[in-house]
Coordinates of C-alpha atoms in Angstrom, one line a residue:
Chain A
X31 CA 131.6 -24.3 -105.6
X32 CA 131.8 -20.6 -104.0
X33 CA 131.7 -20.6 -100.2
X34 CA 128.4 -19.0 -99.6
X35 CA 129.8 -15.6 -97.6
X36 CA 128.0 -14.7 -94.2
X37 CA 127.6 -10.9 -93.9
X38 CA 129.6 -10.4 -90.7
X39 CA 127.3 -8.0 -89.4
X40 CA 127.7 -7.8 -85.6
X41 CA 125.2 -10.1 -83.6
X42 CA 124.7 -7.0 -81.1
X43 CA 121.8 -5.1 -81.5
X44 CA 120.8 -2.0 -80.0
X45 CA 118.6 -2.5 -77.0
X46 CA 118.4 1.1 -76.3
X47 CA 114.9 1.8 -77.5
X48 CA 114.3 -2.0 -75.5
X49 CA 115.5 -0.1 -72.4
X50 CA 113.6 3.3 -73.1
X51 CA 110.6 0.8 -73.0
X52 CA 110.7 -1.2 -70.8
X53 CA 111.2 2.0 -68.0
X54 CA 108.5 3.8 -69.7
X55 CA 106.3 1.1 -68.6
X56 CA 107.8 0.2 -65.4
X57 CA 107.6 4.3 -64.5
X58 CA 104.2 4.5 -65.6
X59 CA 102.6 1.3 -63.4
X60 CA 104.7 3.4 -60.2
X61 CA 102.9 6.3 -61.0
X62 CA 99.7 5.4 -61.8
X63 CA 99.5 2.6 -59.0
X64 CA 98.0 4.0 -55.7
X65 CA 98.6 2.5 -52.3
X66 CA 95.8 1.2 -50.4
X67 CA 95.3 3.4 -47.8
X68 CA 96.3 1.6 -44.4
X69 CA 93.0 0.2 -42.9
X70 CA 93.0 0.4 -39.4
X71 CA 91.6 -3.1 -39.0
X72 CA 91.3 -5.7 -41.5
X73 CA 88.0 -6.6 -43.0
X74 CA 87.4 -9.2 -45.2
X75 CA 84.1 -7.5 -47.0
X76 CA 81.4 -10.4 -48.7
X77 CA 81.4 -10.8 -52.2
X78 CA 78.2 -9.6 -54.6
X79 CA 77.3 -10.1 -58.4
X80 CA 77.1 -6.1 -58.0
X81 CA 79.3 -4.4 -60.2
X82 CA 78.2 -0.7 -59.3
X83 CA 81.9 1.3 -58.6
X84 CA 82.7 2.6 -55.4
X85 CA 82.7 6.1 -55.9
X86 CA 86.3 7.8 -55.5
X87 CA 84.8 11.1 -54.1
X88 CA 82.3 12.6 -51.5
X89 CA 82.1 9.0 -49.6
X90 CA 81.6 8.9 -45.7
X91 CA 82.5 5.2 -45.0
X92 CA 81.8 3.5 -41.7
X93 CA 83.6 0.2 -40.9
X94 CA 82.8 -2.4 -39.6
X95 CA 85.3 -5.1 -38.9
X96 CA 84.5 -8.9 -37.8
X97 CA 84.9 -8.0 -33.8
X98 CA 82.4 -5.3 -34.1
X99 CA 84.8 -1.9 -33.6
X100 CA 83.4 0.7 -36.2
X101 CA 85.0 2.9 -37.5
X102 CA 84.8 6.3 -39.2
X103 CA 85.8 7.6 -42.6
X104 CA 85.8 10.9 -45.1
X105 CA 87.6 11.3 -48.7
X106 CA 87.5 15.0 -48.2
X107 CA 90.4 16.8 -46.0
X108 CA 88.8 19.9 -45.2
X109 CA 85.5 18.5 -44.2
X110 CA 87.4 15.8 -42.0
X111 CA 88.8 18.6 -40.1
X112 CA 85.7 20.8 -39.8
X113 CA 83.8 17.0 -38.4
X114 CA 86.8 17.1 -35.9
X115 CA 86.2 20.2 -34.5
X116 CA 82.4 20.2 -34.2
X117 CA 83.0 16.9 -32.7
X118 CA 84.8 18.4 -30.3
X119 CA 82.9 20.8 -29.7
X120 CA 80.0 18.8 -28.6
X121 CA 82.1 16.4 -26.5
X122 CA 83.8 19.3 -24.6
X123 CA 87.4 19.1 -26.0
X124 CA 90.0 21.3 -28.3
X125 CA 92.3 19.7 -30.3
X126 CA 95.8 20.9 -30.8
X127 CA 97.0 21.5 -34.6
X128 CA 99.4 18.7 -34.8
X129 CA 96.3 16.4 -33.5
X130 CA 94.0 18.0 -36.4
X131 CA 96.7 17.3 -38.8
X132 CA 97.0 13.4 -37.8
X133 CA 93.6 13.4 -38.0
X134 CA 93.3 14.7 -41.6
X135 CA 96.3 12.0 -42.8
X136 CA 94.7 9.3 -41.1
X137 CA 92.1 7.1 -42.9
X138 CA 89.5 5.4 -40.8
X139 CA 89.1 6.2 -37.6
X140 CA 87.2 4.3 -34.5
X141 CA 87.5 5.8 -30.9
X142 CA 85.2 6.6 -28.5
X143 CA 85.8 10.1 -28.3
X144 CA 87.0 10.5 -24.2
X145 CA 90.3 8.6 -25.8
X146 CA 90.2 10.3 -29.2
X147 CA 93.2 12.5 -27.7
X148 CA 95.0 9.8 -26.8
X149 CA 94.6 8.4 -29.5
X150 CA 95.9 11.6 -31.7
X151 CA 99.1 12.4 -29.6
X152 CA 100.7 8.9 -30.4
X153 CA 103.1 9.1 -33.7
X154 CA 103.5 5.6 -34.7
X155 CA 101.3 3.9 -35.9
X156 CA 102.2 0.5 -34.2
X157 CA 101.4 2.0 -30.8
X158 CA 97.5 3.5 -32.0
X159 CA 97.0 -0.2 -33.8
X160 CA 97.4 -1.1 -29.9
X161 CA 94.8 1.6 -28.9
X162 CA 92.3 0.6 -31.3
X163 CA 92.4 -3.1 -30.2
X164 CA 91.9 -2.2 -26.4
X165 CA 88.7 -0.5 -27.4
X166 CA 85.6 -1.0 -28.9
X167 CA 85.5 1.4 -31.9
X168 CA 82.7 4.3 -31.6
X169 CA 80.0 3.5 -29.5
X170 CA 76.3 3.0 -30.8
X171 CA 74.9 2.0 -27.6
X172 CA 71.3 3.9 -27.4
X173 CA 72.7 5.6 -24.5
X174 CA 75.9 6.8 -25.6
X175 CA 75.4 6.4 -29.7
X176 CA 78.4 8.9 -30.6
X177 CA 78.3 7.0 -34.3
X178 CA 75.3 9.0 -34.7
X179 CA 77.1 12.4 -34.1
X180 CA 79.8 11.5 -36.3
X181 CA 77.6 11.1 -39.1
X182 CA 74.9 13.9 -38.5
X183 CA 78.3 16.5 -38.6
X184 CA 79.6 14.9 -41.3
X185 CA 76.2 15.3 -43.0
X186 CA 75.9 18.6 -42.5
X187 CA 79.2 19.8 -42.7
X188 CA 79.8 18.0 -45.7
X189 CA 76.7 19.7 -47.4
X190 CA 77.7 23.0 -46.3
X191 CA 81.0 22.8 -47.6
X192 CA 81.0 20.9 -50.7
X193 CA 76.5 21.7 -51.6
X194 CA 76.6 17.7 -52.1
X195 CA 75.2 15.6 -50.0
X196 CA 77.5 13.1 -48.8
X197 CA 77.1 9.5 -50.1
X198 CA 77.1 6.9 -47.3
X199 CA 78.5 3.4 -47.5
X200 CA 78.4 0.6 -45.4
X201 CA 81.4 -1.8 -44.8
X202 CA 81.4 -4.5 -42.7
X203 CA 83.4 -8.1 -42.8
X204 CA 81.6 -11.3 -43.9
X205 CA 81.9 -12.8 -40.5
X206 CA 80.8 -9.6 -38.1
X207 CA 77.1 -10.7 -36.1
X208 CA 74.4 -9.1 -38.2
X209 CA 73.0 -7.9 -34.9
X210 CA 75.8 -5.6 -34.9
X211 CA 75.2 -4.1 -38.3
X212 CA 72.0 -4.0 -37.7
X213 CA 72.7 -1.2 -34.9
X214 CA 74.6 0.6 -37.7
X215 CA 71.9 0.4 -40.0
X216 CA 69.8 1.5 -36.8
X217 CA 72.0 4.3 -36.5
X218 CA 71.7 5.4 -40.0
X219 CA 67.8 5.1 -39.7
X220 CA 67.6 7.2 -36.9
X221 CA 65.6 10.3 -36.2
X222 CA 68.3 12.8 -36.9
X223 CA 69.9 11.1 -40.2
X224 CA 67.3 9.3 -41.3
X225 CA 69.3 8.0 -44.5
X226 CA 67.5 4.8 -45.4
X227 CA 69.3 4.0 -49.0
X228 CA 72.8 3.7 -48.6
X229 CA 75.5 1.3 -50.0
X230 CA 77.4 -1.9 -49.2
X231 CA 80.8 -2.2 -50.2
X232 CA 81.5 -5.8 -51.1
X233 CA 84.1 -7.2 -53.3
X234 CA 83.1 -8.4 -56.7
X235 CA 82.3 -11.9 -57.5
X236 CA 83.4 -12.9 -61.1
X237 CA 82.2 -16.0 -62.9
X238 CA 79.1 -16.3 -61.5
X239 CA 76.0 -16.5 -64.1
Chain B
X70 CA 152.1 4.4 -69.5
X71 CA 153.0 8.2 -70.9
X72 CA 152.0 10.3 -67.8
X73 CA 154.6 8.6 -64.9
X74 CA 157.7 10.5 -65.5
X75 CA 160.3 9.3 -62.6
X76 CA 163.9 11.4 -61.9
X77 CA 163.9 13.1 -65.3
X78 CA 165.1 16.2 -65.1
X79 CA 165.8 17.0 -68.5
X80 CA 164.0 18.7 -70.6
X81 CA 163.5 15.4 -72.6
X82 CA 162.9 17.5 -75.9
X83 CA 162.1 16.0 -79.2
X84 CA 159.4 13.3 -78.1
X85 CA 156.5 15.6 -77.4
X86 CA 153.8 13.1 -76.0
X87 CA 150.3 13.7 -77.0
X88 CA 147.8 13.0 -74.5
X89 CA 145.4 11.3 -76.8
X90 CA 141.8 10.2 -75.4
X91 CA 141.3 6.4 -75.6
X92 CA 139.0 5.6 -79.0
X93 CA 136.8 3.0 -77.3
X94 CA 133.2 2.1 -78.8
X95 CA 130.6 4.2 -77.5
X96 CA 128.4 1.1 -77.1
X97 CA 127.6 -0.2 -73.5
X98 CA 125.8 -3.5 -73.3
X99 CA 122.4 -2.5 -72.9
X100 CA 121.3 -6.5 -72.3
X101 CA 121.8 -6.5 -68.2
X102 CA 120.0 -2.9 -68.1
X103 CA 117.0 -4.4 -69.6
X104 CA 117.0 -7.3 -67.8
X105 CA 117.1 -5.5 -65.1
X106 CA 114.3 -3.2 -66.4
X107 CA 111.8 -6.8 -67.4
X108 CA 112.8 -7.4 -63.8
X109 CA 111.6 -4.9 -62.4
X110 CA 108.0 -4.6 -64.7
X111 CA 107.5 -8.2 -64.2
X112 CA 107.9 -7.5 -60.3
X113 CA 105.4 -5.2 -59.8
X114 CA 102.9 -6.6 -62.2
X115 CA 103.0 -9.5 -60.6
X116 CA 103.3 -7.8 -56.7
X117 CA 100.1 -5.5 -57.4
X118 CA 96.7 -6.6 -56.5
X119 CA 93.7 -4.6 -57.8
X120 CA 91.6 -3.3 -55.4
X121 CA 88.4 -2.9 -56.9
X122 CA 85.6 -3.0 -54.0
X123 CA 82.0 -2.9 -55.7
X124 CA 79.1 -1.6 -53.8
X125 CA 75.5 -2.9 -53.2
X126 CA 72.8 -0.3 -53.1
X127 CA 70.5 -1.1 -50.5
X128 CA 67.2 0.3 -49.3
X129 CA 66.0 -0.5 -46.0
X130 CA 62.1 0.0 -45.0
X131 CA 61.6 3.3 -43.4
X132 CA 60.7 2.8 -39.9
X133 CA 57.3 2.8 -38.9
X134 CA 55.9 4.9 -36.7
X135 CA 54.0 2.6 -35.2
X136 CA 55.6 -0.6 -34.7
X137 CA 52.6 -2.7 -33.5
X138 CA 51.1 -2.2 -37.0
X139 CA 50.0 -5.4 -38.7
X140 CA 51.6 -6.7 -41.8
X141 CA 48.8 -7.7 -44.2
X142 CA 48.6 -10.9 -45.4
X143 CA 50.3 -11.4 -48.5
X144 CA 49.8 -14.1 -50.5
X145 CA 53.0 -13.9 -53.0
X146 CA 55.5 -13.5 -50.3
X147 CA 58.3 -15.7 -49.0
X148 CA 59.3 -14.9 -45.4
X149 CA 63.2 -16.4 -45.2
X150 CA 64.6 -16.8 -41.5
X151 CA 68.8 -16.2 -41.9
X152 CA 70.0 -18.3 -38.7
X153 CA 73.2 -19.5 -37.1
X154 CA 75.4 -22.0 -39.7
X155 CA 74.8 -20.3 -42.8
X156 CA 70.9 -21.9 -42.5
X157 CA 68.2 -20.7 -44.0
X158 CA 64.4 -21.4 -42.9
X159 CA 61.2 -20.4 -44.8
X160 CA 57.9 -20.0 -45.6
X161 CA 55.5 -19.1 -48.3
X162 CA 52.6 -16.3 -47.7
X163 CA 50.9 -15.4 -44.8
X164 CA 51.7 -17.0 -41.2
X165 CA 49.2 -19.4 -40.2
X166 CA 49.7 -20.5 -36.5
X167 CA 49.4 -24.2 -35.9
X168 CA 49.7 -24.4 -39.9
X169 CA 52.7 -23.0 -41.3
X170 CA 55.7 -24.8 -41.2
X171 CA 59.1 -23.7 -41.8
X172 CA 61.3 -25.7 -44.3
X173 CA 65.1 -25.6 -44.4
X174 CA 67.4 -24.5 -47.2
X175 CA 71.2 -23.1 -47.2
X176 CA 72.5 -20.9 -49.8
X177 CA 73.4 -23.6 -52.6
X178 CA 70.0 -24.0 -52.6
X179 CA 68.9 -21.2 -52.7
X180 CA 68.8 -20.5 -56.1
X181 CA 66.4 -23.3 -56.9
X182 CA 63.7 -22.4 -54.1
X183 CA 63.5 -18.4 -55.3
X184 CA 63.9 -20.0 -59.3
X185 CA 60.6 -22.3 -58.1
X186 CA 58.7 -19.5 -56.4
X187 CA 59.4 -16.5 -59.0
X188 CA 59.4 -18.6 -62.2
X189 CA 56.8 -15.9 -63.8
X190 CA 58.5 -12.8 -63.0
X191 CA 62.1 -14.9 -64.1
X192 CA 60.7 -15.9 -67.2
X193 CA 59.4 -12.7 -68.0
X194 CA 63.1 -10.9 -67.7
X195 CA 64.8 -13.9 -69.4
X196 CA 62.1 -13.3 -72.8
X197 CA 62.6 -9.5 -71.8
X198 CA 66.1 -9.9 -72.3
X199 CA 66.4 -11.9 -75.5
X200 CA 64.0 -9.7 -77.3
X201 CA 66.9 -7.0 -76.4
X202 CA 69.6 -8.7 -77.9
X203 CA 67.2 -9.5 -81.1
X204 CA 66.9 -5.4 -80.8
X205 CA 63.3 -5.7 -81.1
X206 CA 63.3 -3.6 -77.6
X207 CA 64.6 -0.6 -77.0
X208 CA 67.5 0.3 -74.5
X209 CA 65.1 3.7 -73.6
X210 CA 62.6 1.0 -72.6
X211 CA 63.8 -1.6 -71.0
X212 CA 64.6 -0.3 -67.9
X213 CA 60.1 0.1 -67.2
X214 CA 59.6 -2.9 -68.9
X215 CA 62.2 -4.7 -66.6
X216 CA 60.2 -2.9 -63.8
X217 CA 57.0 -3.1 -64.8
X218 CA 57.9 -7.1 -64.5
X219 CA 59.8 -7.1 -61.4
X220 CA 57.4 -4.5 -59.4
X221 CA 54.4 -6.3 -60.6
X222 CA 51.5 -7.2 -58.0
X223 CA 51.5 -10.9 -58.7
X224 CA 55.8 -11.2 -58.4
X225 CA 57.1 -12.8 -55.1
X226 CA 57.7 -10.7 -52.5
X227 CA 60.4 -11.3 -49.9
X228 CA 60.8 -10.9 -46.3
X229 CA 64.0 -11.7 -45.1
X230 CA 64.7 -11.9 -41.1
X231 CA 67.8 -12.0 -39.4
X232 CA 68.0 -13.8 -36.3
X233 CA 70.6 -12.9 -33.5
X234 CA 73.0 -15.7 -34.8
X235 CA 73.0 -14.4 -38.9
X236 CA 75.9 -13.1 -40.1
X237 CA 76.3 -10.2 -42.9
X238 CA 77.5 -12.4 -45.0
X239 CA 74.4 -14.0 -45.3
X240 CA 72.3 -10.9 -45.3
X241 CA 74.8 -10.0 -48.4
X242 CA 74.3 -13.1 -49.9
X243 CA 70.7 -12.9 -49.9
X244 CA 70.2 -9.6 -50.9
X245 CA 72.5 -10.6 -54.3
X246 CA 70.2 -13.9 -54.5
X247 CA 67.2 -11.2 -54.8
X248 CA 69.3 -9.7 -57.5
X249 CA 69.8 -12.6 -59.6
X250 CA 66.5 -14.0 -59.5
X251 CA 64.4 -10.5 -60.5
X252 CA 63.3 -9.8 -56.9
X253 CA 62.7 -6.2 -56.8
X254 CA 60.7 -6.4 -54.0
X255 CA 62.2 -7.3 -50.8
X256 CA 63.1 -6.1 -46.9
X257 CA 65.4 -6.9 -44.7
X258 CA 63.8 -6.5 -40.9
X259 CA 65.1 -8.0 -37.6
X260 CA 61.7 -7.8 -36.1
X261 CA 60.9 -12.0 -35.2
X262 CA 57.1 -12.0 -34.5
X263 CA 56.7 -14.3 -31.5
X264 CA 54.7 -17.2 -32.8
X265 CA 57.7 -17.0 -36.1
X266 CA 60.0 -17.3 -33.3
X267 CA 58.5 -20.5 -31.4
X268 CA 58.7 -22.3 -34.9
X269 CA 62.3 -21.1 -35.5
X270 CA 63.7 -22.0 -31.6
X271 CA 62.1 -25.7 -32.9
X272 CA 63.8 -25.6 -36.2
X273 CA 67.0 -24.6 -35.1
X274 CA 67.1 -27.7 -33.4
X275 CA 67.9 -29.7 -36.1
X276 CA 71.0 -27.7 -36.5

């Protein structure tokens, strides 16, 4: 009987278009992936059956995390800036240009505004996570309501600017009092914003119905 | 190895050495690179969380100008109380003093309590929906069908109330609830009338 002859082909095969691949994909979840922008306080929003998406553009956020701070939030650069100044202007005080450029990078923000500046000139961001804890976020009290402010400039800035109006969302973490939402939503309500539809960010629920 | 040459002076004619290049294959071993490649995919699949936040659209009463004026009676309306542990008290139409009396719920109840009260307007969506999927209705119509239901006269309306102990998880929860269960008309208020309020202090005892 012949032997039966294995072709003596190399076992080796060429893994380069396995390589090519496999970085292809491994370049393209690195670009396409986008970091979460650093919160400055955690919030653990409720869950909804809503699956409406959070719009990417044009959205004044204001936080609200489970002690109560609140905090203050634009998408757009330029109109963050132009909310900083007239803010400033109302409160009395000039910012500096590296203080308007932390403010731009910087994602929410909660201070009362007499320690907005001291709040700016730190550089790390260890040593503002320490500033924000010491203080209560923007006031809504019905004496000293500076939330309001920061919403009717961002309003009207925002509509100058961009001839959209701003949309407005609300979120707060699970555990936060209602009573202190409620002074939000007061806030919101108010005489000189009077915005009485706005949204709720809240995580989405799956597997339900 | 050709290129040492040590104390030779001479011209060492006749053996000309050729520097020749090595012939090695040109194939590297590809199998650590993609391992390492996997390694790195699998990693940050698996590292990445998707952030996808939905929103709730919500629309709260405008405030009245007058806040002493009187709610009318409405028959078709649930008034729920959102209290401290996740409770929930309530009470169908109109306030009655001396008569109404608030029962207790939580939210894994819920369901069956708004199921009970809106069983009309529920019905109606559920037939609505499954004459969609036979195509017998329109997608151009069924959002005013779905509204003519859900905004209709005789379909529950809901007043929910947040007491001082409520948190927004429950006011979240709630408004979803309304959601689910075809309640289109609803408000969220803060205002406690007295009288509610004596009945509430009393049934937050039990808690």
């Amino acid at each position: 009987m012949p032997k039966i002859k294995m072709p003596r082909s190399s076992p080796s095969l060429d893994m380069t278009p396995m390589v090519d691949l496999a970085f292809l994909l491994v370049t393209f979840f690195m670009l396409t992936a986008q970091f979460r922008p650093e919160d400055a306080a955690a919030v653990d929003t409720p869950s909804s059956k809503s699956a409406d998406e959070i719009p990417l553009q044009g959205l004044l956020t204001v936080t609200v995390d489970s002690t109560g701070r609140i905090f203050w939030d634009l998408t757009e650069k330029p109109v963050r800036l132009a909310v900083l100044e007239s803010m400033g202007a109302r409160y009395n005080l000039t910012f500096t240009e590296d203080e308007k450029m932390r403010f731009a990078s910087l994602g929410a923000v909660g201070m009362p505004m007499n320690k907005l500046k001291d709040f700016l000139a730190l550089d790390n961001s260890a040593a503002r996570n320490a500033l924000v804890k010491e203080n209560r976020g923007i006031p809504v009290d019905s004496v000293n309501n500076e939330l309001e402010w920061w919403i009717y400039e961002t309003n009207t800035l925002y509509f100058r600017d961009i001839k959209e109006k701003v949309k407005v969302a609300l979120k707060a973490d699970g555990n936060t009092p209602y009573t202190r939402v409620n002074e939000v939503v007061k806030t919101f309500q108010g005489p000189n914003i009077k915005i009485n539809r706005f949204k709720m960010i809240t995580d989405l629920e799956e597997g339900r119905l | 190895m050709a290129d040492v040459q040590t104390g030779d002076g001479g011209g060492g004619g006749g053996r000309h050495q050729k520097k020749r290049a090595k012939k090695s294959s040109t194939h590297i071993d590809m199998t650590p690179m993609v391992d390492l490649a996997f390694l790195l995919l699998t990693f940050f699949i698996l590292t990445t969380t998707m952030y996808k936040p939905s929103t709730l659209q919500m629309t709260y009463p405008v405030p009245k100008e007058k806040p002493d004026e009187v709610d009318k009676p409405v028959e078709n309306a649930i008034t729920m109380f959102l209290t401290k542990k996740d409770a929930i008290f309530y009470y169908r139409g109109g306030f009655e003093p001396g008569i109404t009396q608030l029962e207790r719920t939580d939210f894994n109840q819920l369901t069956k309590v708004l199921a009970a009260n809106n069983k009309d307007a529920i019905t109606k969506v559920q037939e609505l929906d499954k004459q969609y999927v036979q195509g017998k209705v329109k997608e151009a119509q069924y959002d005013s069908l779905w509204h003519d239901i859900v905004a209709d006269d005789e379909a529950l309306f809901c007043i929910i109330k947040t007491d001082k102990d409520a948190r927004y998880r429950n006011v979240i929860d709630i408004v979803d609830e309304m959601g689910i269960h075809a309640i289109d008309k609803f408000s969220v208020q803060d205002s406690i009338k007295p009288d509610e309020r004596a009945l509430l202090d009393i049934a937050k005892q039990q808690l």
